[in-house]
Coordinates of C-alpha atoms in Angstrom, one line a residue:
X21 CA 5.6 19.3 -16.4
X22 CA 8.3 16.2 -16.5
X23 CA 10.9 17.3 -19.0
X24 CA 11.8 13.7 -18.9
X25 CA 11.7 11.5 -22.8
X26 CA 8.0 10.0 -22.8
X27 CA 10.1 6.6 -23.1
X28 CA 12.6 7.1 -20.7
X29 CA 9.2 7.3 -18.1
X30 CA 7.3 5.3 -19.3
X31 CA 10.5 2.5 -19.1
X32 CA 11.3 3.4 -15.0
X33 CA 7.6 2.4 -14.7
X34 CA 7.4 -0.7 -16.5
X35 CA 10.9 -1.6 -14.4
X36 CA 10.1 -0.1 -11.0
X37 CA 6.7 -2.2 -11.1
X38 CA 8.3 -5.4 -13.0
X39 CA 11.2 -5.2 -9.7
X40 CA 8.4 -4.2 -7.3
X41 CA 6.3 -7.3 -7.8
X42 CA 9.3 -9.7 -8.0
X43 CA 10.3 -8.1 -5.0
X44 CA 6.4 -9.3 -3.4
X45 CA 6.3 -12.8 -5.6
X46 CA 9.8 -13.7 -4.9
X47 CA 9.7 -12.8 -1.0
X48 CA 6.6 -14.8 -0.6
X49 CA 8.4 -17.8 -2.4
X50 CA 11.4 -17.3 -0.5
X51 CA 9.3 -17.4 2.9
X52 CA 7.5 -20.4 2.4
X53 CA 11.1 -21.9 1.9
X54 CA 12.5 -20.9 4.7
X55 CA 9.3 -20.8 7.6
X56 CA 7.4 -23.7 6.3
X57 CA 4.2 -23.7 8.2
X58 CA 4.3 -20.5 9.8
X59 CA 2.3 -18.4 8.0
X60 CA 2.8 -15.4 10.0
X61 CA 6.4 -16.1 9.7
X62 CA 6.1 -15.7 6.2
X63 CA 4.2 -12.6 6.3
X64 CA 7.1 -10.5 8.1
X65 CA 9.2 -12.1 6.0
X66 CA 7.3 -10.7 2.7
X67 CA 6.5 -7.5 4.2
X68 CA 9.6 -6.6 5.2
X69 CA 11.2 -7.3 2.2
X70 CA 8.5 -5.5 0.1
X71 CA 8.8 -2.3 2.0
X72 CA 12.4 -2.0 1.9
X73 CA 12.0 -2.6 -1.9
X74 CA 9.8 -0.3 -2.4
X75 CA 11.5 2.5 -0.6
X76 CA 14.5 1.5 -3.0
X77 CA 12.9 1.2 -6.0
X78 CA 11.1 4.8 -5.5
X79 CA 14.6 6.3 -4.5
X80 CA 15.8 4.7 -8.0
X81 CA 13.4 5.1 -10.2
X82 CA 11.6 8.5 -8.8
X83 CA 13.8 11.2 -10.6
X84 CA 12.7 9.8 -13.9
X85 CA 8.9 9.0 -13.7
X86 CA 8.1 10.2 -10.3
X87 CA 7.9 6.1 -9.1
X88 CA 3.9 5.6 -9.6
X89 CA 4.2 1.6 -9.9
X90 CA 0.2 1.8 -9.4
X91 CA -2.5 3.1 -12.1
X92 CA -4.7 4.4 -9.1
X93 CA -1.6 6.9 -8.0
X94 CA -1.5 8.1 -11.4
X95 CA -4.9 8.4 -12.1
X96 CA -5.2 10.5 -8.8
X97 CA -1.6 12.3 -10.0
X98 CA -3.9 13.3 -13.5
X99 CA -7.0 14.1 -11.6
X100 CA -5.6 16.5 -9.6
X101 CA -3.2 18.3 -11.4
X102 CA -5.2 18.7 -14.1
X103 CA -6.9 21.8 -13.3
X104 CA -3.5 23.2 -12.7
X105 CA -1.2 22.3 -15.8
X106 CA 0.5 20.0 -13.5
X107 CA 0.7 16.1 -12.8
X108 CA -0.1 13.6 -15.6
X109 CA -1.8 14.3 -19.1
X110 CA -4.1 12.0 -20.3
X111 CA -1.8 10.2 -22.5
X112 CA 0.8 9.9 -20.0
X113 CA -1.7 8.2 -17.6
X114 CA -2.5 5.9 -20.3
X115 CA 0.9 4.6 -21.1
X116 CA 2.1 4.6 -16.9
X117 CA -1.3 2.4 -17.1
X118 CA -0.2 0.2 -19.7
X119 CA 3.6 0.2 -18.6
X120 CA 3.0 -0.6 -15.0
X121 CA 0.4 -3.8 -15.7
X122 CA 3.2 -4.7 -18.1
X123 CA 5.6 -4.3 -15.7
X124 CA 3.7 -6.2 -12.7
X125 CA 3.5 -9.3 -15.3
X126 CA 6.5 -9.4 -16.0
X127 CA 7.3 -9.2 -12.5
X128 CA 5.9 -12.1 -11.6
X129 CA 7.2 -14.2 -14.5
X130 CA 10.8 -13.2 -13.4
X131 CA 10.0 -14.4 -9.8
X132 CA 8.7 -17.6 -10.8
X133 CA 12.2 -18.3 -13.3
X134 CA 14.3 -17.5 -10.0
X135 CA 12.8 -19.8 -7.7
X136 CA 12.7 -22.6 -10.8
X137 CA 8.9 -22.4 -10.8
X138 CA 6.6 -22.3 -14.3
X139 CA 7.5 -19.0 -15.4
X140 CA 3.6 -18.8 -15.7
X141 CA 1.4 -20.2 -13.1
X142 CA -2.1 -18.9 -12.5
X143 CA -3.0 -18.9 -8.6
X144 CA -5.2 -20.4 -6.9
X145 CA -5.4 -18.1 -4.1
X146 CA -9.2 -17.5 -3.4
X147 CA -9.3 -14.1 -1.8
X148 CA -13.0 -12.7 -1.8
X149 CA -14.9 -11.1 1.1
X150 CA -16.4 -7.9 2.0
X151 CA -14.1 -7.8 4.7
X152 CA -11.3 -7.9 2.3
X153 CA -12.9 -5.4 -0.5
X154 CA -13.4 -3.2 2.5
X155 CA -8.9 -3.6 3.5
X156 CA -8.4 -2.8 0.3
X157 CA -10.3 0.4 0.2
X158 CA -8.7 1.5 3.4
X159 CA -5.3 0.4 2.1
X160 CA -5.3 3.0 -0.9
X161 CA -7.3 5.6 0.7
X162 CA -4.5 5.7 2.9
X163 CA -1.9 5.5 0.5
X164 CA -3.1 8.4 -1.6
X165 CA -3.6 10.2 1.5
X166 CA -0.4 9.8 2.6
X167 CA 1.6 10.4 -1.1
X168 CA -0.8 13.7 -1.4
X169 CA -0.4 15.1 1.9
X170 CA 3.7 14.6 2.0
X171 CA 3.6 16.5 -1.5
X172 CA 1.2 19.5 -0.8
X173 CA 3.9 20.1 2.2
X174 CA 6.8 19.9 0.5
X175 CA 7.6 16.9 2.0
X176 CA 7.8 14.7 -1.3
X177 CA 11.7 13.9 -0.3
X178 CA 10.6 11.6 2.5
X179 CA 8.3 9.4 0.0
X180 CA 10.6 6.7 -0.2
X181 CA 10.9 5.6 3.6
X182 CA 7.3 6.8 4.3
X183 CA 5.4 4.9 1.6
X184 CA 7.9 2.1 1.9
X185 CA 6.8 1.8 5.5
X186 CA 2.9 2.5 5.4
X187 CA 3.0 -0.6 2.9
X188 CA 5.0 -2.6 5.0
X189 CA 2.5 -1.7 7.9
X190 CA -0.5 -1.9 6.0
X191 CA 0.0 -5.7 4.9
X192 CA -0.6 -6.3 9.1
X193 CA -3.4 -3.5 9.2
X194 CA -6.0 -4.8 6.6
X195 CA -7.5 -7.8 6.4
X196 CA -6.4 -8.1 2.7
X197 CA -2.9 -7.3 3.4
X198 CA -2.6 -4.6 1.9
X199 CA -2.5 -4.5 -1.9
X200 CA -3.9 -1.4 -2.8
X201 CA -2.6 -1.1 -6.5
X202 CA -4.2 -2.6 -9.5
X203 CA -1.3 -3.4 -11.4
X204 CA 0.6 -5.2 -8.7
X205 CA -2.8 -7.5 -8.2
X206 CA -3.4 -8.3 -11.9
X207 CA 0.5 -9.2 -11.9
X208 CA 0.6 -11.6 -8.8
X209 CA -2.1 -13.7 -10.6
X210 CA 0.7 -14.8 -12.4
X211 CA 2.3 -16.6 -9.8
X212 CA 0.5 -19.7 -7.9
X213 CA 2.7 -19.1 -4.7
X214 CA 2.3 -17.6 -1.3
X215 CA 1.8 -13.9 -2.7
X216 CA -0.7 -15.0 -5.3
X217 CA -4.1 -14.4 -6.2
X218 CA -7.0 -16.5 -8.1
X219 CA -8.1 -14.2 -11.6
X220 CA -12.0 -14.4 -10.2
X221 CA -10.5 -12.7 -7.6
X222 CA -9.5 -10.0 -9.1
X223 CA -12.0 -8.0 -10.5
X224 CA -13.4 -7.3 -7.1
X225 CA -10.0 -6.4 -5.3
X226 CA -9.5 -3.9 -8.5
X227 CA -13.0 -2.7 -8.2
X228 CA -12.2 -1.8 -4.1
X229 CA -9.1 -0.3 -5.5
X230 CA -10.9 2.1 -7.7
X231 CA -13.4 2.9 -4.4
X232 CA -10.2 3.9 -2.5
X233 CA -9.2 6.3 -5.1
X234 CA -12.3 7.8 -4.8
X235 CA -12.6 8.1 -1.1
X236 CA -9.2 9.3 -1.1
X237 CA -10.0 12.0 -3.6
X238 CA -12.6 13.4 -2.0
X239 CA -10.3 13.5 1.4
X240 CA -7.8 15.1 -0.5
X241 CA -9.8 17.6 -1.7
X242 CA -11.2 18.6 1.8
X243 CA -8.4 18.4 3.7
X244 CA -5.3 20.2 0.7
X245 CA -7.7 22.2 -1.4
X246 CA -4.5 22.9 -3.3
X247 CA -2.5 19.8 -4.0
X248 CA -2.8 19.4 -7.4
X249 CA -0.8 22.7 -7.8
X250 CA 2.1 20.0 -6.7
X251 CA 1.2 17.4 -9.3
X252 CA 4.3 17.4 -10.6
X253 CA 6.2 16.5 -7.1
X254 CA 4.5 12.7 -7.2
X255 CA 5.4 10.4 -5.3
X256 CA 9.1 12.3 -5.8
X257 CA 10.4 15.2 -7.2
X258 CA 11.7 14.9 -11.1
X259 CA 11.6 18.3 -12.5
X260 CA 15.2 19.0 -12.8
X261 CA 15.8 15.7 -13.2
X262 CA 17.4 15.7 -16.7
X263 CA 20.2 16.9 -16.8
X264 CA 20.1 18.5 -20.6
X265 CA 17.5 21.0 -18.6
X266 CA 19.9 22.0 -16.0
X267 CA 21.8 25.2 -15.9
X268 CA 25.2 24.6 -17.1
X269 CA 27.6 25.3 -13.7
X270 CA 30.7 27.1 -13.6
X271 CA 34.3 24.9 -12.8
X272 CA 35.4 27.5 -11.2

């Protein structure tokens, strides 16, 4: 189990996923600035920047809460390791929940104030389609694939530049580019720019979300029989990541 303060985590969430969606709001702004017109311009531009954020934020923020940033990581995180003692409790995915849906609103808000925008603006952005429900479950299918299979094999230490850049691929792969995390699409309706997207839009994206757990679930559970036993290794390692529960070391 984390030996981490409840509140100390619960904080790196609601940070990691405020900075992680101003990261994807204010990129998108910043691209329509600079390659007016050229929308797929503007797409490396925002995916580039959001995968190297990402991989930053995790390496920040992962040795205090593990750097979820999404409610369907944790909810797999709980699922799995709870047969085991490891992962999430129940409570703790209730409050990353909370904390990261926080966090992705504020997020957005923050973007908005930078680029001298309505800190609130709800967009516009129509995105609804089978086409797109269906990028979206194969967005976080693969995500929790990928998280899952790098812990079960010891791997977790490479979860920064790997998730960083299956996200930063995955916005060109699916046809909803890519954004496989229910808190991060409630927060960008906040924000009536080029990462935005329309509240009727939502329910369905989230809905395709929760699908993509599920699929990725039961891959997980065919394919590493055993991962929950490494629960507490998502997306990085934090067990000895207070130093109060450390060994003291000799000077000498």
């Amino acid at each position: 189990m984390n030996p981490v303060a409840t509140w100390r985590r619960l904080l790196a969430e609601f940070a990691g996923t405020a900075l992680l969606v101003t990261a994807v709001v204010g990129s998108g702004i910043m691209a329509t600035q600079l390659s007016p017109g050229n929308v797929g311009l503007q797409l490396l531009e925002n995916s580039t920047a959001t995968a190297f954020a990402l991989g930053a934020l995790i390496l920040t923020f992962g040795p205090v809460s593990g750097a979820h940033f999404n409610p369907v990581v944790s909810a797999a995180d709980w699922w799995l390791g709870r047969r085991h003692g490891t992962g999430l409790t129940a409570g703790d995915l209730a409050g990353y929940t909370v904390a990261q849906i926080l966090g992705a609103i504020s997020g957005s808000i923050l973007a908005n104030a930078m680029f001298d925008l309505a800190p609130v603006s709800i967009s516009t952005t129509t995105r609804s389609g089978a086409h797109l429900w269906l990028g979206e479950v194969v967005a976080t299918t693969g995500l929790l694939l990928l998280i899952f299979s790098l812990v079960r094999s010891g791997r977790a230490s490479v979860a920064p530049a790997a998730v960083g850049a299956y996200i930063g691929a995955a916005y060109w792969f699916t046809s909803s580019t890519s954004f496989a995390n229910p808190a991060v699409t409630i927060g960008r309706m906040f924000s009536d720019t080029f990462a935005g997207i329309a509240p009727a839009s939502v329910p369905a994206y989230v809905g395709a979300q929760v699908v993509g757990l599920l699929v990725g679930l039961g891959l997980i559970a065919a394919l590493y029989p055993h991962a929950g036993i490494a629960a507490d290794a998502v997306v990085v390692p934090h067990a000895n990541s207070d130093p109060a529960a450390e060994p003291a070391r000799s000077s000498a």
